[in-house]
Amino acid sequence: MDFSKLAAQYQESLFRTIIPFWTQHSRDTVCGGYYNALTEQGEPFDTDKVILLQAQQIWAFAFLYNQVDAIPAWLELAQHGADFLRQHGQQEGRWLGVVDRRGRPVAPAQTLEPACAAAMALAQLHRATQDDELGLIVQETVETILADRQQQREEWEAQLGGFRVLKSLREPMLLLKALLETRSLLDPDLYKQAYDAVLSEIQSEFFDKRITVLREHTLPGGSFCDSAAGRRLHSGYGFETASYLLDAAEMTGNRRLTQQAVQMALHLAEIGWDEGAGGFFQYSDLKERPSIYSEWDRKLWWVHSEALAVFSRGYIHTRQNDCLKWYRKVHDYTWEHFPDKTNKEWFGVLDRKGKPVSTSKASPEKGCYHLIKGLHETWRALEQIAALTARNRPETRLTRF
């Protein structure tokens, strides 16, 4: 593989197709914030605004400004979304789930995910602007998240023996990322306690070390539930969790955590790959039983974006050839099926045969976060692999006769 050429492919896609689509079409210039429903040509077809996606787009463009290039247009677009989020995203100190175009509440948040995304977004923007008010909102948001999760745990303990309750990997996964993003703004003791707790939760309650599988749902305390939901494995959440664990390992220098994250991703890839048609199934069953979920065999853009990033990064940290093997398989499938060759951006959902289920480029389930983050991480990782390959290449010596 020519890693330099591959890196250039990701870089070019990011800067020539993905970012231009969102900078040109996503901004609501009348009411603020971003449109969360765009056709393949970038025309809005619904104006409700999902707080999670609003926050993720703020994060994406603030991240680009901070980590790639301090382009004023990127910062301005992030600030545009943050102004709307700060004005309309909360009600009585709680982050909402959905608001209408003007910012009026439509639905409360059903999980802590919007709050985690908001904390991440405003912390990233704070790095660019040093706006103290943003820092205070971040601190208050994280403290509320942690208090709510503690209350939730206490309620679960009080209800033991009652109705079945399943915990989802999505919350601790996003909380881990939110803590890593907001670390500099939090009290060190609060951060350490929260970080240790959520890392332990993922490792002890969701990761089954006996069979090296990262489960999507568990009972409170981590017990296995032999039901359709309890057996369900979600490729995307697995790869995304592994990616955030790599972030944590890079920050702390924890090599054991690196190995564990890569192990999670590799095993999940073996389970979730469609050997017949290629690509990752959205859902797999831990015991290979028939799925009750009609959309189990859909192929999602963000699952593959996360996989590309985690396997390219995983190789840098571990030098495991299996990482490169899976990177190449995912790369070939992804670039053949997901990019829209007529319009910009990627298709979000494919059927099992690789045909788009919908041509829309933004929806309540699809934003720019995973593509921008995933392509950036893969591009940077491939550049590092190219440099490693160049250093390890034997020198050619001329022989004198």
Short mmCIF file of C-alpha atoms in Angstrom, two decimals:
data_model
loop_
_atom_site.label_atom_id
_atom_site.label_comp_id
_atom_site.label_asym_id
_atom_site.label_seq_id
_atom_site.Cartn_x
_atom_site.Cartn_y
_atom_site.Cartn_z
CA MET A 1 0.00 0.00 0.00
CA ASP A 2 1.19 3.49 -0.84
CA PHE A 3 0.31 5.15 2.46
CA SER A 4 1.27 8.63 1.30
CA LYS A 5 -1.12 8.35 -1.63
CA LEU A 6 -3.86 6.97 0.62
CA ALA A 7 -3.36 9.82 3.10
CA ALA A 8 -3.72 12.32 0.27
CA GLN A 9 -6.99 10.66 -0.76
CA TYR A 10 -8.52 11.19 2.68
CA GLN A 11 -7.19 14.72 2.91
CA GLU A 12 -8.58 15.63 -0.49
CA SER A 13 -11.99 14.16 0.27
CA LEU A 14 -12.16 16.01 3.56
CA PHE A 15 -11.23 19.42 2.15
CA ARG A 16 -12.78 19.22 -1.31
CA THR A 17 -16.06 17.43 -0.70
CA ILE A 18 -17.02 16.98 2.96
CA ILE A 19 -16.15 20.34 4.51
CA PRO A 20 -17.40 22.41 1.51
CA PHE A 21 -20.78 20.65 1.62
CA TRP A 22 -21.35 21.62 5.24
CA THR A 23 -19.95 25.12 5.01
CA GLN A 24 -22.12 25.86 1.97
CA HIS A 25 -25.41 24.25 2.97
CA SER A 26 -25.80 23.61 6.70
CA ARG A 27 -26.02 27.15 8.10
CA ASP A 28 -29.48 28.56 8.88
CA THR A 29 -28.81 32.23 8.18
CA VAL A 30 -32.28 33.32 9.30
CA CYS A 31 -32.86 31.64 12.65
CA GLY A 32 -29.36 30.49 13.59
CA GLY A 33 -27.92 27.06 14.12
CA TYR A 34 -27.68 24.40 11.43
CA TYR A 35 -30.13 22.50 9.29
CA ASN A 36 -30.25 18.82 10.22
CA ALA A 37 -32.09 17.61 7.12
CA LEU A 38 -30.49 18.22 3.71
CA THR A 39 -31.09 16.64 0.32
CA GLU A 40 -28.25 15.35 -1.83
CA GLN A 41 -28.03 18.84 -3.38
CA GLY A 42 -27.92 20.45 0.09
CA GLU A 43 -31.50 21.78 0.20
CA PRO A 44 -33.19 21.71 3.63
CA PHE A 45 -36.30 19.53 3.75
CA ASP A 46 -37.06 19.74 7.49
CA THR A 47 -36.22 22.52 9.91
CA ASP A 48 -36.33 20.90 13.36
CA LYS A 49 -32.91 20.98 15.02
CA VAL A 50 -31.44 18.06 16.94
CA ILE A 51 -29.32 19.34 19.83
CA LEU A 52 -26.90 16.40 19.60
CA LEU A 53 -26.16 17.16 15.93
CA GLN A 54 -25.99 20.90 16.49
CA ALA A 55 -23.35 20.34 19.17
CA GLN A 56 -21.42 17.82 17.10
CA GLN A 57 -21.12 20.25 14.20
CA ILE A 58 -19.87 22.98 16.52
CA TRP A 59 -17.25 20.53 17.78
CA ALA A 60 -16.24 19.52 14.25
CA PHE A 61 -15.51 23.01 12.97
CA ALA A 62 -13.95 24.22 16.21
CA PHE A 63 -11.75 21.10 16.09
CA LEU A 64 -10.70 21.85 12.51
CA TYR A 65 -9.83 25.40 13.53
CA ASN A 66 -7.82 24.23 16.53
CA GLN A 67 -6.09 21.18 15.05
CA VAL A 68 -5.80 21.69 11.30
CA ASP A 69 -5.69 25.38 10.39
CA ALA A 70 -6.94 28.56 12.05
CA ILE A 71 -9.26 29.45 9.19
CA PRO A 72 -11.62 32.23 10.34
CA ALA A 73 -14.58 30.82 8.37
CA TRP A 74 -14.41 27.57 10.35
CA LEU A 75 -14.37 29.38 13.68
CA GLU A 76 -17.20 31.65 12.55
CA LEU A 77 -19.34 28.66 11.56
CA ALA A 78 -18.70 26.99 14.92
CA GLN A 79 -19.54 30.23 16.72
CA HIS A 80 -22.72 30.54 14.66
CA GLY A 81 -23.94 27.20 15.98
CA ALA A 82 -22.78 27.90 19.52
CA ASP A 83 -24.75 31.15 19.67
CA PHE A 84 -27.93 29.22 18.81
CA LEU A 85 -27.07 26.41 21.24
CA ARG A 86 -26.41 28.77 24.12
CA GLN A 87 -29.64 30.64 23.51
CA HIS A 88 -32.01 27.75 22.82
CA GLY A 89 -30.37 24.43 23.72
CA GLN A 90 -31.32 24.33 27.39
CA GLN A 91 -34.49 24.58 29.41
CA GLU A 92 -34.25 25.04 33.18
CA GLY A 93 -30.61 24.04 33.12
CA ARG A 94 -31.18 20.83 31.14
CA TRP A 95 -30.10 20.23 27.56
CA LEU A 96 -33.02 19.53 25.26
CA GLY A 97 -33.36 16.81 22.63
CA VAL A 98 -34.98 18.68 19.74
CA VAL A 99 -36.02 22.28 19.10
CA ASP A 100 -37.81 23.81 16.14
CA ARG A 101 -36.21 26.13 13.63
CA ARG A 102 -36.58 29.15 15.90
CA GLY A 103 -35.32 27.30 18.95
CA ARG A 104 -38.61 26.50 20.69
CA PRO A 105 -38.54 23.17 22.59
CA VAL A 106 -39.93 20.20 20.70
CA ALA A 107 -38.71 17.24 22.77
CA PRO A 108 -36.65 16.71 25.94
CA ALA A 109 -33.44 14.73 25.84
CA GLN A 110 -34.06 11.01 26.31
CA THR A 111 -30.44 10.30 27.27
CA LEU A 112 -27.35 12.18 28.44
CA GLU A 113 -25.93 12.23 24.92
CA PRO A 114 -26.97 15.81 24.01
CA ALA A 115 -25.41 17.08 27.22
CA CYS A 116 -22.17 15.17 26.56
CA ALA A 117 -22.02 16.51 23.00
CA ALA A 118 -22.71 20.06 24.19
CA ALA A 119 -19.89 19.86 26.74
CA MET A 120 -17.50 18.57 24.07
CA ALA A 121 -18.51 21.27 21.59
CA LEU A 122 -18.24 24.21 23.95
CA ALA A 123 -14.94 22.96 25.38
CA GLN A 124 -13.48 22.74 21.87
CA LEU A 125 -14.76 26.23 21.09
CA HIS A 126 -13.35 27.50 24.38
CA ARG A 127 -9.87 26.41 23.22
CA ALA A 128 -10.26 28.65 20.20
CA THR A 129 -11.84 31.68 21.87
CA GLN A 130 -10.86 31.50 25.55
CA ASP A 131 -14.42 32.64 26.33
CA ASP A 132 -14.79 32.20 30.09
CA GLU A 133 -18.57 31.90 29.86
CA LEU A 134 -18.17 28.82 27.67
CA GLY A 135 -15.91 27.29 30.29
CA LEU A 136 -18.53 27.83 32.99
CA ILE A 137 -21.25 26.20 30.87
CA VAL A 138 -18.98 23.22 30.29
CA GLN A 139 -18.28 22.82 34.00
CA GLU A 140 -21.96 23.05 34.92
CA THR A 141 -22.93 20.61 32.20
CA VAL A 142 -20.40 17.96 33.23
CA GLU A 143 -21.32 18.30 36.90
CA THR A 144 -25.01 17.85 36.03
CA ILE A 145 -24.24 14.79 33.87
CA LEU A 146 -22.30 13.15 36.69
CA ALA A 147 -25.02 13.94 39.24
CA ASP A 148 -27.72 12.54 36.94
CA ARG A 149 -25.77 9.34 36.35
CA GLN A 150 -25.25 8.87 40.08
CA GLN A 151 -28.97 9.35 40.68
CA GLN A 152 -29.69 6.87 37.90
CA ARG A 153 -27.45 4.27 39.49
CA GLU A 154 -29.16 4.75 42.85
CA GLU A 155 -32.58 4.30 41.22
CA TRP A 156 -31.42 1.08 39.53
CA GLU A 157 -30.16 -0.28 42.84
CA ALA A 158 -33.47 0.56 44.51
CA GLN A 159 -35.43 -1.20 41.75
CA LEU A 160 -33.48 -4.48 41.71
CA GLY A 161 -35.88 -7.33 41.16
CA GLY A 162 -38.38 -5.13 39.35
CA PHE A 163 -38.76 -4.44 35.66
CA ARG A 164 -35.81 -5.27 33.44
CA VAL A 165 -33.53 -2.31 32.78
CA LEU A 166 -30.77 -2.41 30.17
CA LYS A 167 -27.83 -0.05 30.14
CA SER A 168 -26.56 1.19 26.79
CA LEU A 169 -22.90 1.52 25.85
CA ARG A 170 -23.68 4.86 24.17
CA GLU A 171 -23.78 6.83 27.43
CA PRO A 172 -20.48 5.79 29.06
CA MET A 173 -18.82 5.90 25.62
CA LEU A 174 -19.82 9.52 25.04
CA LEU A 175 -19.16 10.47 28.66
CA LEU A 176 -15.60 9.18 28.31
CA LYS A 177 -15.07 11.35 25.23
CA ALA A 178 -16.71 14.34 26.93
CA LEU A 179 -14.41 13.99 29.94
CA LEU A 180 -11.32 13.79 27.74
CA GLU A 181 -12.45 16.90 25.84
CA THR A 182 -13.26 18.93 28.95
CA ARG A 183 -10.39 17.83 31.18
CA SER A 184 -8.64 21.19 31.26
CA LEU A 185 -11.81 22.94 32.46
CA LEU A 186 -12.67 20.56 35.29
CA ASP A 187 -11.49 20.29 38.87
CA PRO A 188 -8.66 17.71 38.76
CA ASP A 189 -10.14 15.56 41.53
CA LEU A 190 -13.59 15.59 39.95
CA TYR A 191 -12.10 14.67 36.59
CA LYS A 192 -9.99 11.81 37.95
CA GLN A 193 -12.87 10.31 39.90
CA ALA A 194 -15.25 10.55 36.94
CA TYR A 195 -12.68 9.28 34.42
CA ASP A 196 -11.71 6.28 36.55
CA ALA A 197 -15.38 5.42 37.11
CA VAL A 198 -16.46 5.56 33.46
CA LEU A 199 -13.36 3.71 32.26
CA SER A 200 -14.01 0.98 34.82
CA GLU A 201 -17.65 0.83 33.73
CA ILE A 202 -16.70 0.22 30.10
CA GLN A 203 -13.97 -2.28 30.92
CA SER A 204 -15.82 -4.19 33.64
CA GLU A 205 -19.51 -3.97 32.73
CA PHE A 206 -19.56 -3.79 28.91
CA PHE A 207 -16.34 -5.53 27.85
CA ASP A 208 -16.62 -9.26 28.41
CA LYS A 209 -12.99 -10.25 28.94
CA ARG A 210 -13.88 -13.94 28.83
CA ILE A 211 -14.90 -13.78 25.17
CA THR A 212 -13.25 -10.40 24.36
CA VAL A 213 -16.50 -8.83 23.14
CA LEU A 214 -17.75 -5.32 23.78
CA ARG A 215 -21.48 -5.61 24.42
CA GLU A 216 -23.99 -2.92 23.49
CA HIS A 217 -26.38 -3.55 26.38
CA THR A 218 -25.98 -4.99 29.85
CA LEU A 219 -28.03 -5.19 32.99
CA PRO A 220 -27.05 -2.71 35.73
CA GLY A 221 -23.83 -4.00 37.23
CA GLY A 222 -22.76 -5.62 33.98
CA SER A 223 -24.69 -8.88 34.03
CA PHE A 224 -25.47 -10.49 30.68
CA CYS A 225 -29.08 -10.52 29.51
CA ASP A 226 -29.87 -13.38 27.12
CA SER A 227 -32.44 -11.44 25.11
CA ALA A 228 -32.37 -9.98 21.60
CA ALA A 229 -31.23 -6.62 22.97
CA GLY A 230 -28.77 -8.17 25.40
CA ARG A 231 -27.14 -10.26 22.67
CA ARG A 232 -27.08 -7.44 20.11
CA LEU A 233 -23.66 -6.12 19.11
CA HIS A 234 -23.43 -2.72 17.41
CA SER A 235 -20.40 -2.40 15.14
CA GLY A 236 -20.41 1.39 15.23
CA TYR A 237 -20.57 1.81 18.99
CA GLY A 238 -17.84 -0.78 19.34
CA PHE A 239 -15.46 0.97 16.95
CA GLU A 240 -16.31 4.39 18.38
CA THR A 241 -15.66 3.18 21.92
CA ALA A 242 -12.34 1.67 20.86
CA SER A 243 -11.40 4.98 19.25
CA TYR A 244 -12.13 6.93 22.43
CA LEU A 245 -10.17 4.40 24.45
CA LEU A 246 -7.23 5.04 22.11
CA ASP A 247 -7.67 8.76 22.83
CA ALA A 248 -7.52 7.99 26.54
CA ALA A 249 -4.49 5.74 26.10
CA GLU A 250 -2.65 8.41 24.13
CA MET A 251 -3.39 10.98 26.83
CA THR A 252 -2.28 8.76 29.70
CA GLY A 253 0.38 6.59 28.05
CA ASN A 254 -1.54 3.46 29.06
CA ARG A 255 -0.25 0.74 26.72
CA ARG A 256 -2.49 -1.94 28.20
CA LEU A 257 -5.54 0.19 27.38
CA THR A 258 -4.25 0.56 23.82
CA GLN A 259 -3.99 -3.20 23.41
CA GLN A 260 -7.46 -3.68 24.87
CA ALA A 261 -9.00 -1.10 22.53
CA VAL A 262 -7.43 -2.74 19.47
CA GLN A 263 -8.49 -6.18 20.67
CA MET A 264 -12.09 -4.93 21.00
CA ALA A 265 -12.09 -3.56 17.47
CA LEU A 266 -10.47 -6.57 15.83
CA HIS A 267 -12.83 -9.09 17.39
CA LEU A 268 -15.88 -6.99 16.59
CA ALA A 269 -14.72 -6.71 12.98
CA GLU A 270 -14.57 -10.50 12.67
CA ILE A 271 -18.12 -10.79 14.00
CA GLY A 272 -19.73 -7.90 12.15
CA TRP A 273 -18.27 -8.19 8.64
CA ASP A 274 -20.56 -9.30 5.82
CA GLU A 275 -18.47 -11.95 4.05
CA GLY A 276 -20.94 -12.18 1.20
CA ALA A 277 -21.40 -8.56 0.17
CA GLY A 278 -18.73 -6.73 2.17
CA GLY A 279 -19.11 -3.99 4.73
CA PHE A 280 -20.14 -4.12 8.37
CA PHE A 281 -23.63 -5.08 9.42
CA GLN A 282 -25.25 -2.55 11.68
CA TYR A 283 -26.14 -5.26 14.21
CA SER A 284 -24.88 -8.75 14.94
CA ASP A 285 -26.11 -11.32 17.43
CA LEU A 286 -23.62 -12.53 20.00
CA LYS A 287 -24.93 -16.09 19.72
CA GLU A 288 -25.58 -15.90 15.96
CA ARG A 289 -29.33 -16.17 16.44
CA PRO A 290 -31.84 -14.66 13.98
CA SER A 291 -32.27 -10.92 14.42
CA ILE A 292 -35.60 -9.35 15.34
CA TYR A 293 -34.33 -6.01 14.01
CA SER A 294 -35.40 -5.45 10.40
CA GLU A 295 -32.52 -3.01 9.78
CA TRP A 296 -29.82 -5.35 11.11
CA ASP A 297 -28.09 -5.72 7.73
CA ARG A 298 -27.91 -2.02 6.84
CA LYS A 299 -24.45 -0.60 6.20
CA LEU A 300 -23.93 2.80 7.89
CA TRP A 301 -21.45 5.44 6.78
CA TRP A 302 -20.29 6.33 10.27
CA VAL A 303 -19.59 2.74 11.27
CA HIS A 304 -17.09 2.47 8.43
CA SER A 305 -15.61 5.90 9.09
CA GLU A 306 -14.97 4.91 12.71
CA ALA A 307 -13.50 1.57 11.63
CA LEU A 308 -11.06 3.21 9.20
CA ALA A 309 -9.83 5.51 11.95
CA VAL A 310 -9.50 2.90 14.67
CA PHE A 311 -7.61 0.37 12.51
CA SER A 312 -5.20 2.92 11.02
CA ARG A 313 -4.55 4.38 14.46
CA GLY A 314 -4.39 0.93 16.02
CA TYR A 315 -1.58 -0.08 13.69
CA ILE A 316 0.51 2.91 14.71
CA HIS A 317 0.22 1.96 18.36
CA THR A 318 0.56 -1.82 18.12
CA ARG A 319 2.11 -2.63 14.69
CA GLN A 320 -0.38 -5.48 14.40
CA ASN A 321 -0.74 -6.55 10.79
CA ASP A 322 -4.38 -7.45 11.42
CA CYS A 323 -5.06 -3.74 11.78
CA LEU A 324 -3.71 -3.11 8.29
CA LYS A 325 -5.64 -6.10 6.93
CA TRP A 326 -8.90 -4.72 8.26
CA TYR A 327 -8.06 -1.16 7.27
CA ARG A 328 -7.62 -2.28 3.66
CA LYS A 329 -10.85 -4.31 3.60
CA VAL A 330 -12.86 -1.44 5.04
CA HIS A 331 -11.13 1.10 2.79
CA ASP A 332 -11.95 -0.82 -0.38
CA TYR A 333 -15.62 -1.28 0.54
CA THR A 334 -16.06 2.25 1.85
CA TRP A 335 -14.64 4.12 -1.12
CA GLU A 336 -16.52 1.96 -3.59
CA HIS A 337 -19.93 2.45 -1.99
CA PHE A 338 -20.32 5.48 0.30
CA PRO A 339 -18.99 8.59 -1.53
CA ASP A 340 -21.61 10.24 -3.75
CA LYS A 341 -19.83 10.44 -7.10
CA THR A 342 -22.41 12.90 -8.51
CA ASN A 343 -22.86 15.24 -5.56
CA LYS A 344 -20.64 16.00 -2.59
CA GLU A 345 -20.57 14.15 0.74
CA TRP A 346 -21.35 10.49 1.45
CA PHE A 347 -24.50 8.41 1.44
CA GLY A 348 -25.56 7.65 4.99
CA VAL A 349 -27.23 4.26 4.81
CA LEU A 350 -26.84 1.41 2.32
CA ASP A 351 -28.77 -1.81 1.96
CA ARG A 352 -26.99 -5.15 2.15
CA LYS A 353 -26.09 -5.00 -1.55
CA GLY A 354 -24.47 -1.58 -1.13
CA LYS A 355 -27.23 0.55 -2.67
CA PRO A 356 -28.25 3.81 -0.95
CA VAL A 357 -31.41 3.51 1.13
CA SER A 358 -31.74 7.30 1.14
CA THR A 359 -29.89 9.97 -0.82
CA SER A 360 -30.20 12.67 1.86
CA LYS A 361 -26.89 13.96 3.23
CA ALA A 362 -28.16 15.19 6.58
CA SER A 363 -30.93 13.73 8.72
CA PRO A 364 -31.82 13.49 12.42
CA GLU A 365 -29.45 10.48 12.46
CA LYS A 366 -26.69 11.82 10.18
CA GLY A 367 -24.49 14.84 10.69
CA CYS A 368 -20.93 15.81 9.85
CA TYR A 369 -19.22 14.74 13.08
CA HIS A 370 -18.20 11.17 12.25
CA LEU A 371 -17.01 11.95 8.73
CA ILE A 372 -14.92 14.96 9.67
CA LYS A 373 -13.46 13.25 12.74
CA GLY A 374 -12.96 9.90 11.02
CA LEU A 375 -11.40 11.20 7.81
CA HIS A 376 -9.12 13.54 9.75
CA GLU A 377 -7.93 10.78 12.09
CA THR A 378 -7.38 8.34 9.23
CA TRP A 379 -5.53 10.92 7.14
CA ARG A 380 -3.19 11.78 10.01
CA ALA A 381 -2.64 8.13 10.89
CA LEU A 382 -1.80 7.21 7.30
CA GLU A 383 0.74 10.04 7.17
CA GLN A 384 2.41 8.57 10.26
CA ILE A 385 2.38 5.08 8.78
CA ALA A 386 3.92 6.45 5.58
CA ALA A 387 6.69 8.05 7.62
CA LEU A 388 7.29 4.81 9.54
CA THR A 389 7.42 2.84 6.30
CA ALA A 390 9.92 5.26 4.80
CA ARG A 391 12.19 5.03 7.84
CA ASN A 392 12.08 1.24 7.86
CA ARG A 393 12.73 0.83 4.13
CA PRO A 394 16.19 -0.67 3.50
CA GLU A 395 18.63 1.65 1.83
CA THR A 396 19.68 0.78 -1.71
CA ARG A 397 23.45 0.57 -1.95
CA LEU A 398 25.41 0.83 -5.19
CA THR A 399 27.90 -1.94 -5.73
CA ARG A 400 31.27 -1.05 -7.20
CA PHE A 401 32.80 -3.37 -9.73
#
